[in-house]
């Protein structure tokens, strides 16, 4: 086992690490490192079975049993650490490419159509981004499993949400443009639902609620903000055990709530 992991598997992973894609690619990144993760995981499962079936019965009652367990744990932890580094870079590259798509294909006019012009549905930038994200989801589902899969999906989903939030804050919107961005966010939300991670669904639900405010008449803004804040609280309470493990989500919900309070105060100050 020591020879296989130290002399073959670890060097192979190092080769994969040296071929990782850039963090901000301008073309769809090569994330074939995930295939390496898949193959490594299969080999590790076979090694675990071999250890249980042959090594443990041979040394189970001897003093070296504990040493064997400790050495196996160290080898696998070292291997897992390198795999985690590679997966993290793959996710960074995937999200970086989505950022590139949005920054280069999204036009200001998408959210400010000319007066009288019929607002289209979702934008071409949205279509490209969601198609790419869906393809990467399928790739991840094929290559990663178990707890690693949940961690990977959570990371990709939260980073995508952060990119999307930053992206949408760059624009100003007309009423028709508000309808367009709602269509876009709804497409993003449907794409994220395929991840089957409840926390990500909550993030996208809150973002969709925020976008709905773009088409609210000023005189109704205070009431809508209050209603949307109530929705956020209701959704958050449902997922408290999960959100406690994800500080990013908690901070985002707090931001939404305080933002709503601020909008109500500002709107009240303007009216008065």
mmCIF file of C-alpha atoms in Angstrom:
data_model
loop_
_atom_site.group_PDB
_atom_site.id
_atom_site.type_symbol
_atom_site.label_atom_id
_atom_site.label_comp_id
_atom_site.label_asym_id
_atom_site.label_seq_id
_atom_site.Cartn_x
_atom_site.Cartn_y
_atom_site.Cartn_z
ATOM 1 C CA UNK A 1 0.000 0.000 0.000
ATOM 2 C CA UNK A 2 2.802 2.402 0.901
ATOM 3 C CA UNK A 3 4.549 1.727 -2.401
ATOM 4 C CA UNK A 4 1.388 2.152 -4.467
ATOM 5 C CA UNK A 5 0.341 5.423 -2.811
ATOM 6 C CA UNK A 6 3.765 7.028 -2.355
ATOM 7 C CA UNK A 7 5.454 5.952 -5.575
ATOM 8 C CA UNK A 8 2.529 5.943 -7.997
ATOM 9 C CA UNK A 9 -0.659 7.678 -6.847
ATOM 10 C CA UNK A 10 0.884 10.776 -5.247
ATOM 11 C CA UNK A 11 3.218 11.441 -8.204
ATOM 12 C CA UNK A 12 0.271 10.998 -10.593
ATOM 13 C CA UNK A 13 -1.766 13.547 -8.635
ATOM 14 C CA UNK A 14 1.213 15.940 -8.698
ATOM 15 C CA UNK A 15 1.279 15.685 -12.491
ATOM 16 C CA UNK A 16 -2.406 16.541 -12.525
ATOM 17 C CA UNK A 17 -1.843 19.514 -10.231
ATOM 18 C CA UNK A 18 0.784 20.876 -12.622
ATOM 19 C CA UNK A 19 -1.758 20.791 -15.460
ATOM 20 C CA UNK A 20 -4.580 22.628 -13.709
ATOM 21 C CA UNK A 21 -6.429 25.378 -15.628
ATOM 22 C CA UNK A 22 -5.930 29.108 -14.909
ATOM 23 C CA UNK A 23 -8.111 30.856 -12.354
ATOM 24 C CA UNK A 24 -9.638 33.345 -14.829
ATOM 25 C CA UNK A 25 -9.804 31.544 -18.195
ATOM 26 C CA UNK A 26 -11.123 33.172 -21.339
ATOM 27 C CA UNK A 27 -12.109 29.809 -22.808
ATOM 28 C CA UNK A 28 -13.878 26.844 -21.249
ATOM 29 C CA UNK A 29 -11.272 25.390 -18.861
ATOM 30 C CA UNK A 30 -10.001 21.834 -19.019
ATOM 31 C CA UNK A 31 -11.064 20.294 -15.703
ATOM 32 C CA UNK A 32 -9.956 16.761 -16.547
ATOM 33 C CA UNK A 33 -8.349 16.719 -13.083
ATOM 34 C CA UNK A 34 -11.796 15.627 -11.917
ATOM 35 C CA UNK A 35 -11.306 12.394 -13.859
ATOM 36 C CA UNK A 36 -8.141 11.885 -11.864
ATOM 37 C CA UNK A 37 -10.210 12.355 -8.704
ATOM 38 C CA UNK A 38 -12.654 9.696 -9.935
ATOM 39 C CA UNK A 39 -9.886 7.175 -10.679
ATOM 40 C CA UNK A 40 -8.073 7.884 -7.422
ATOM 41 C CA UNK A 41 -11.278 7.412 -5.452
ATOM 42 C CA UNK A 42 -11.833 4.007 -7.091
ATOM 43 C CA UNK A 43 -8.301 2.886 -6.240
ATOM 44 C CA UNK A 44 -8.634 4.092 -2.646
ATOM 45 C CA UNK A 45 -11.844 2.087 -2.237
ATOM 46 C CA UNK A 46 -10.042 -1.030 -3.480
ATOM 47 C CA UNK A 47 -7.145 -0.378 -1.097
ATOM 48 C CA UNK A 48 -9.561 0.020 1.807
ATOM 49 C CA UNK A 49 -11.184 -3.310 0.913
ATOM 50 C CA UNK A 50 -7.787 -4.999 0.616
ATOM 51 C CA UNK A 51 -6.771 -3.583 4.002
ATOM 52 C CA UNK A 52 -9.961 -4.866 5.662
ATOM 53 C CA UNK A 53 -9.892 -8.284 4.007
ATOM 54 C CA UNK A 54 -6.209 -9.144 4.218
ATOM 55 C CA UNK A 55 -4.140 -6.758 6.348
ATOM 56 C CA UNK A 56 -6.447 -6.479 9.360
ATOM 57 C CA UNK A 57 -6.887 -10.268 9.773
ATOM 58 C CA UNK A 58 -3.100 -10.698 9.573
ATOM 59 C CA UNK A 59 -2.144 -8.011 12.114
ATOM 60 C CA UNK A 60 -5.379 -7.550 14.033
ATOM 61 C CA UNK A 61 -4.072 -9.082 17.259
ATOM 62 C CA UNK A 62 -0.491 -7.823 16.985
ATOM 63 C CA UNK A 63 1.108 -4.612 18.341
ATOM 64 C CA UNK A 64 1.614 -3.245 14.819
ATOM 65 C CA UNK A 65 -2.144 -3.042 14.125
ATOM 66 C CA UNK A 66 -2.372 0.509 15.440
ATOM 67 C CA UNK A 67 0.747 1.507 13.498
ATOM 68 C CA UNK A 68 -0.743 0.161 10.277
ATOM 69 C CA UNK A 69 -3.964 2.098 10.812
ATOM 70 C CA UNK A 70 -2.052 5.279 11.590
ATOM 71 C CA UNK A 71 0.183 4.943 8.535
ATOM 72 C CA UNK A 72 -2.786 4.264 6.247
ATOM 73 C CA UNK A 73 -4.581 7.306 7.626
ATOM 74 C CA UNK A 74 -1.546 9.536 7.032
ATOM 75 C CA UNK A 75 -1.141 8.323 3.439
ATOM 76 C CA UNK A 76 -4.795 8.863 2.581
ATOM 77 C CA UNK A 77 -4.908 12.279 4.267
ATOM 78 C CA UNK A 78 -1.913 13.406 2.245
ATOM 79 C CA UNK A 79 -3.570 12.141 -0.923
ATOM 80 C CA UNK A 80 -6.884 13.781 -0.036
ATOM 81 C CA UNK A 81 -5.182 17.102 0.642
ATOM 82 C CA UNK A 82 -3.673 17.183 -2.836
ATOM 83 C CA UNK A 83 -6.973 16.181 -4.427
ATOM 84 C CA UNK A 84 -8.769 18.943 -2.499
ATOM 85 C CA UNK A 85 -6.268 21.477 -3.818
ATOM 86 C CA UNK A 86 -6.907 20.364 -7.380
ATOM 87 C CA UNK A 87 -10.693 20.338 -7.037
ATOM 88 C CA UNK A 88 -10.634 23.815 -5.507
ATOM 89 C CA UNK A 89 -8.658 25.128 -8.476
ATOM 90 C CA UNK A 90 -11.070 23.460 -10.906
ATOM 91 C CA UNK A 91 -14.028 25.156 -9.216
ATOM 92 C CA UNK A 92 -12.197 28.487 -9.199
ATOM 93 C CA UNK A 93 -11.540 28.112 -12.923
ATOM 94 C CA UNK A 94 -15.142 27.113 -13.688
ATOM 95 C CA UNK A 95 -16.501 30.117 -11.803
ATOM 96 C CA UNK A 96 -13.862 32.348 -13.388
ATOM 97 C CA UNK A 97 -15.067 31.307 -16.832
ATOM 98 C CA UNK A 98 -18.680 32.047 -15.904
ATOM 99 C CA UNK A 99 -17.545 35.499 -14.731
ATOM 100 C CA UNK A 100 -15.827 35.958 -18.112
ATOM 101 C CA UNK A 101 -19.043 34.980 -19.938
ATOM 102 C CA UNK A 102 -21.163 37.438 -17.975
ATOM 103 C CA UNK A 103 -18.671 40.302 -18.188
ATOM 104 C CA UNK A 104 -18.169 39.953 -21.939
ATOM 105 C CA UNK A 105 -21.597 38.923 -23.209
ATOM 106 C CA UNK A 106 -23.925 40.890 -20.934
ATOM 107 C CA UNK A 107 -24.799 44.317 -22.341
ATOM 108 C CA UNK A 108 -26.099 47.299 -20.417
ATOM 109 C CA UNK A 109 -28.890 47.526 -22.966
ATOM 110 C CA UNK A 110 -30.076 44.058 -21.888
ATOM 111 C CA UNK A 111 -31.529 45.645 -18.769
ATOM 112 C CA UNK A 112 -32.396 49.005 -20.303
ATOM 113 C CA UNK A 113 -34.340 48.194 -23.494
ATOM 114 C CA UNK A 114 -35.517 51.123 -25.575
ATOM 115 C CA UNK A 115 -38.874 52.656 -24.735
ATOM 116 C CA UNK A 116 -41.655 50.743 -26.396
ATOM 117 C CA UNK A 117 -39.395 47.813 -27.246
ATOM 118 C CA UNK A 118 -40.725 44.410 -26.301
ATOM 119 C CA UNK A 119 -38.515 43.055 -23.527
ATOM 120 C CA UNK A 120 -37.078 39.662 -24.488
ATOM 121 C CA UNK A 121 -36.993 36.663 -22.179
ATOM 122 C CA UNK A 122 -33.707 35.671 -20.631
ATOM 123 C CA UNK A 123 -30.534 37.055 -22.183
ATOM 124 C CA UNK A 124 -27.927 35.297 -24.323
ATOM 125 C CA UNK A 125 -25.341 35.735 -21.549
ATOM 126 C CA UNK A 126 -27.674 33.901 -19.181
ATOM 127 C CA UNK A 127 -28.172 31.090 -21.696
ATOM 128 C CA UNK A 128 -24.436 30.637 -22.208
ATOM 129 C CA UNK A 129 -23.707 30.723 -18.467
ATOM 130 C CA UNK A 130 -26.443 28.254 -17.506
ATOM 131 C CA UNK A 131 -25.540 25.859 -20.340
ATOM 132 C CA UNK A 132 -21.938 25.849 -19.186
ATOM 133 C CA UNK A 133 -22.873 25.443 -15.520
ATOM 134 C CA UNK A 134 -25.207 22.541 -16.349
ATOM 135 C CA UNK A 135 -22.458 20.799 -18.321
ATOM 136 C CA UNK A 136 -20.043 21.194 -15.415
ATOM 137 C CA UNK A 137 -22.624 19.816 -13.001
ATOM 138 C CA UNK A 138 -22.905 16.649 -15.101
ATOM 139 C CA UNK A 139 -19.122 16.344 -15.217
ATOM 140 C CA UNK A 140 -18.871 16.661 -11.436
ATOM 141 C CA UNK A 141 -21.651 14.114 -10.862
ATOM 142 C CA UNK A 142 -19.739 11.625 -13.013
ATOM 143 C CA UNK A 143 -16.400 12.143 -11.281
ATOM 144 C CA UNK A 144 -17.111 12.906 -7.613
ATOM 145 C CA UNK A 145 -19.178 11.028 -5.047
ATOM 146 C CA UNK A 146 -20.008 10.829 -1.352
ATOM 147 C CA UNK A 147 -19.227 13.721 0.961
ATOM 148 C CA UNK A 148 -16.786 15.103 -1.586
ATOM 149 C CA UNK A 149 -19.681 15.555 -4.006
ATOM 150 C CA UNK A 150 -21.751 17.600 -1.557
ATOM 151 C CA UNK A 151 -18.762 19.750 -0.675
ATOM 152 C CA UNK A 152 -17.926 20.288 -4.337
ATOM 153 C CA UNK A 153 -21.484 21.252 -5.286
ATOM 154 C CA UNK A 154 -21.775 23.568 -2.307
ATOM 155 C CA UNK A 155 -18.550 25.363 -3.227
ATOM 156 C CA UNK A 156 -19.434 25.710 -6.902
ATOM 157 C CA UNK A 157 -22.966 26.883 -6.106
ATOM 158 C CA UNK A 158 -22.022 29.483 -3.495
ATOM 159 C CA UNK A 159 -19.206 30.888 -5.625
ATOM 160 C CA UNK A 160 -21.520 31.094 -8.624
ATOM 161 C CA UNK A 161 -24.071 32.928 -6.486
ATOM 162 C CA UNK A 162 -21.414 35.403 -5.347
ATOM 163 C CA UNK A 163 -20.356 36.071 -8.950
ATOM 164 C CA UNK A 164 -23.980 36.506 -9.996
ATOM 165 C CA UNK A 165 -24.745 38.898 -7.154
ATOM 166 C CA UNK A 166 -21.679 41.038 -7.921
ATOM 167 C CA UNK A 167 -22.539 40.976 -11.622
ATOM 168 C CA UNK A 168 -26.135 42.161 -11.222
ATOM 169 C CA UNK A 169 -25.120 45.003 -8.918
ATOM 170 C CA UNK A 170 -23.183 46.630 -11.775
ATOM 171 C CA UNK A 171 -26.298 47.615 -13.740
ATOM 172 C CA UNK A 172 -29.197 50.023 -13.565
ATOM 173 C CA UNK A 173 -32.598 48.787 -14.621
ATOM 174 C CA UNK A 174 -35.724 50.134 -16.273
ATOM 175 C CA UNK A 175 -39.058 48.495 -15.558
ATOM 176 C CA UNK A 176 -38.700 46.330 -18.686
ATOM 177 C CA UNK A 177 -35.112 45.617 -17.739
ATOM 178 C CA UNK A 178 -36.309 44.480 -14.338
ATOM 179 C CA UNK A 179 -38.535 41.924 -16.055
ATOM 180 C CA UNK A 180 -35.552 40.702 -18.055
ATOM 181 C CA UNK A 181 -33.312 40.253 -15.017
ATOM 182 C CA UNK A 182 -36.104 38.378 -13.233
ATOM 183 C CA UNK A 183 -36.255 36.002 -16.215
ATOM 184 C CA UNK A 184 -32.485 35.581 -16.076
ATOM 185 C CA UNK A 185 -32.422 34.891 -12.348
ATOM 186 C CA UNK A 186 -35.256 32.408 -12.742
ATOM 187 C CA UNK A 187 -33.139 30.508 -15.281
ATOM 188 C CA UNK A 188 -30.168 30.592 -12.921
ATOM 189 C CA UNK A 189 -32.433 29.350 -10.146
ATOM 190 C CA UNK A 190 -33.693 26.429 -12.252
ATOM 191 C CA UNK A 191 -30.104 25.518 -13.068
ATOM 192 C CA UNK A 192 -29.062 25.565 -9.397
ATOM 193 C CA UNK A 193 -32.045 23.376 -8.459
ATOM 194 C CA UNK A 194 -30.335 20.566 -10.379
ATOM 195 C CA UNK A 195 -27.620 20.617 -7.696
ATOM 196 C CA UNK A 196 -30.200 19.358 -5.161
ATOM 197 C CA UNK A 197 -28.575 21.344 -2.349
ATOM 198 C CA UNK A 198 -31.253 23.085 -0.222
ATOM 199 C CA UNK A 199 -28.959 25.904 0.916
ATOM 200 C CA UNK A 200 -28.274 26.893 -2.684
ATOM 201 C CA UNK A 201 -32.001 26.909 -3.406
ATOM 202 C CA UNK A 202 -32.426 29.317 -0.498
ATOM 203 C CA UNK A 203 -29.725 31.643 -1.805
ATOM 204 C CA UNK A 204 -31.330 31.792 -5.239
ATOM 205 C CA UNK A 205 -34.812 32.253 -3.768
ATOM 206 C CA UNK A 206 -33.597 35.292 -1.831
ATOM 207 C CA UNK A 207 -31.868 36.709 -4.913
ATOM 208 C CA UNK A 208 -35.031 36.237 -6.954
ATOM 209 C CA UNK A 209 -37.023 38.060 -4.267
ATOM 210 C CA UNK A 210 -34.592 40.966 -4.358
ATOM 211 C CA UNK A 211 -34.933 41.231 -8.133
ATOM 212 C CA UNK A 212 -38.712 41.363 -7.818
ATOM 213 C CA UNK A 213 -38.268 44.727 -6.080
ATOM 214 C CA UNK A 214 -37.013 46.192 -9.362
ATOM 215 C CA UNK A 215 -40.539 46.219 -10.799
ATOM 216 C CA UNK A 216 -42.330 47.498 -7.697
ATOM 217 C CA UNK A 217 -43.926 50.946 -7.787
ATOM 218 C CA UNK A 218 -42.237 53.356 -5.322
ATOM 219 C CA UNK A 219 -45.416 53.790 -3.268
ATOM 220 C CA UNK A 220 -45.558 50.003 -2.689
ATOM 221 C CA UNK A 221 -41.870 49.508 -1.958
ATOM 222 C CA UNK A 222 -42.119 49.636 1.824
ATOM 223 C CA UNK A 223 -44.810 46.930 1.926
ATOM 224 C CA UNK A 224 -42.956 44.684 -0.524
ATOM 225 C CA UNK A 225 -39.656 44.989 1.372
ATOM 226 C CA UNK A 226 -41.465 43.988 4.556
ATOM 227 C CA UNK A 227 -43.033 40.978 2.847
ATOM 228 C CA UNK A 228 -39.770 39.873 1.252
ATOM 229 C CA UNK A 229 -37.922 40.215 4.565
ATOM 230 C CA UNK A 230 -40.561 37.954 6.127
ATOM 231 C CA UNK A 231 -39.963 35.439 3.320
ATOM 232 C CA UNK A 232 -36.221 35.491 3.968
ATOM 233 C CA UNK A 233 -36.749 34.886 7.683
ATOM 234 C CA UNK A 234 -39.176 32.023 7.001
ATOM 235 C CA UNK A 235 -36.802 30.338 4.566
ATOM 236 C CA UNK A 236 -33.808 30.877 6.846
ATOM 237 C CA UNK A 237 -35.520 29.320 9.861
ATOM 238 C CA UNK A 238 -36.298 26.239 7.798
ATOM 239 C CA UNK A 239 -32.608 25.715 7.131
ATOM 240 C CA UNK A 240 -31.072 26.885 10.435
ATOM 241 C CA UNK A 241 -29.128 23.633 11.058
ATOM 242 C CA UNK A 242 -27.526 24.007 7.625
ATOM 243 C CA UNK A 243 -26.939 27.739 7.632
ATOM 244 C CA UNK A 244 -25.108 27.542 10.925
ATOM 245 C CA UNK A 245 -22.388 25.676 9.029
ATOM 246 C CA UNK A 246 -22.174 28.232 6.245
ATOM 247 C CA UNK A 247 -21.219 31.714 7.420
ATOM 248 C CA UNK A 248 -21.498 33.120 3.900
ATOM 249 C CA UNK A 249 -25.187 32.336 3.742
ATOM 250 C CA UNK A 250 -25.851 33.756 7.203
ATOM 251 C CA UNK A 251 -24.055 36.983 6.291
ATOM 252 C CA UNK A 252 -26.024 37.257 3.049
ATOM 253 C CA UNK A 253 -29.359 36.857 4.828
ATOM 254 C CA UNK A 254 -28.361 39.484 7.379
ATOM 255 C CA UNK A 255 -27.380 41.775 4.501
ATOM 256 C CA UNK A 256 -30.800 41.316 2.906
ATOM 257 C CA UNK A 257 -32.609 42.070 6.147
ATOM 258 C CA UNK A 258 -30.569 45.175 6.941
ATOM 259 C CA UNK A 259 -30.841 46.314 3.345
ATOM 260 C CA UNK A 260 -34.620 46.016 3.579
ATOM 261 C CA UNK A 261 -34.666 48.043 6.783
ATOM 262 C CA UNK A 262 -32.487 50.690 5.138
ATOM 263 C CA UNK A 263 -34.733 50.912 2.057
ATOM 264 C CA UNK A 264 -37.810 51.337 4.270
ATOM 265 C CA UNK A 265 -36.088 54.089 6.259
ATOM 266 C CA UNK A 266 -34.817 55.851 3.123
ATOM 267 C CA UNK A 267 -38.178 55.634 1.389
ATOM 268 C CA UNK A 268 -39.898 56.976 4.509
ATOM 269 C CA UNK A 269 -37.444 59.851 4.661
ATOM 270 C CA UNK A 270 -38.062 60.736 1.014
ATOM 271 C CA UNK A 271 -41.847 60.609 1.358
ATOM 272 C CA UNK A 272 -41.811 62.666 4.512
#
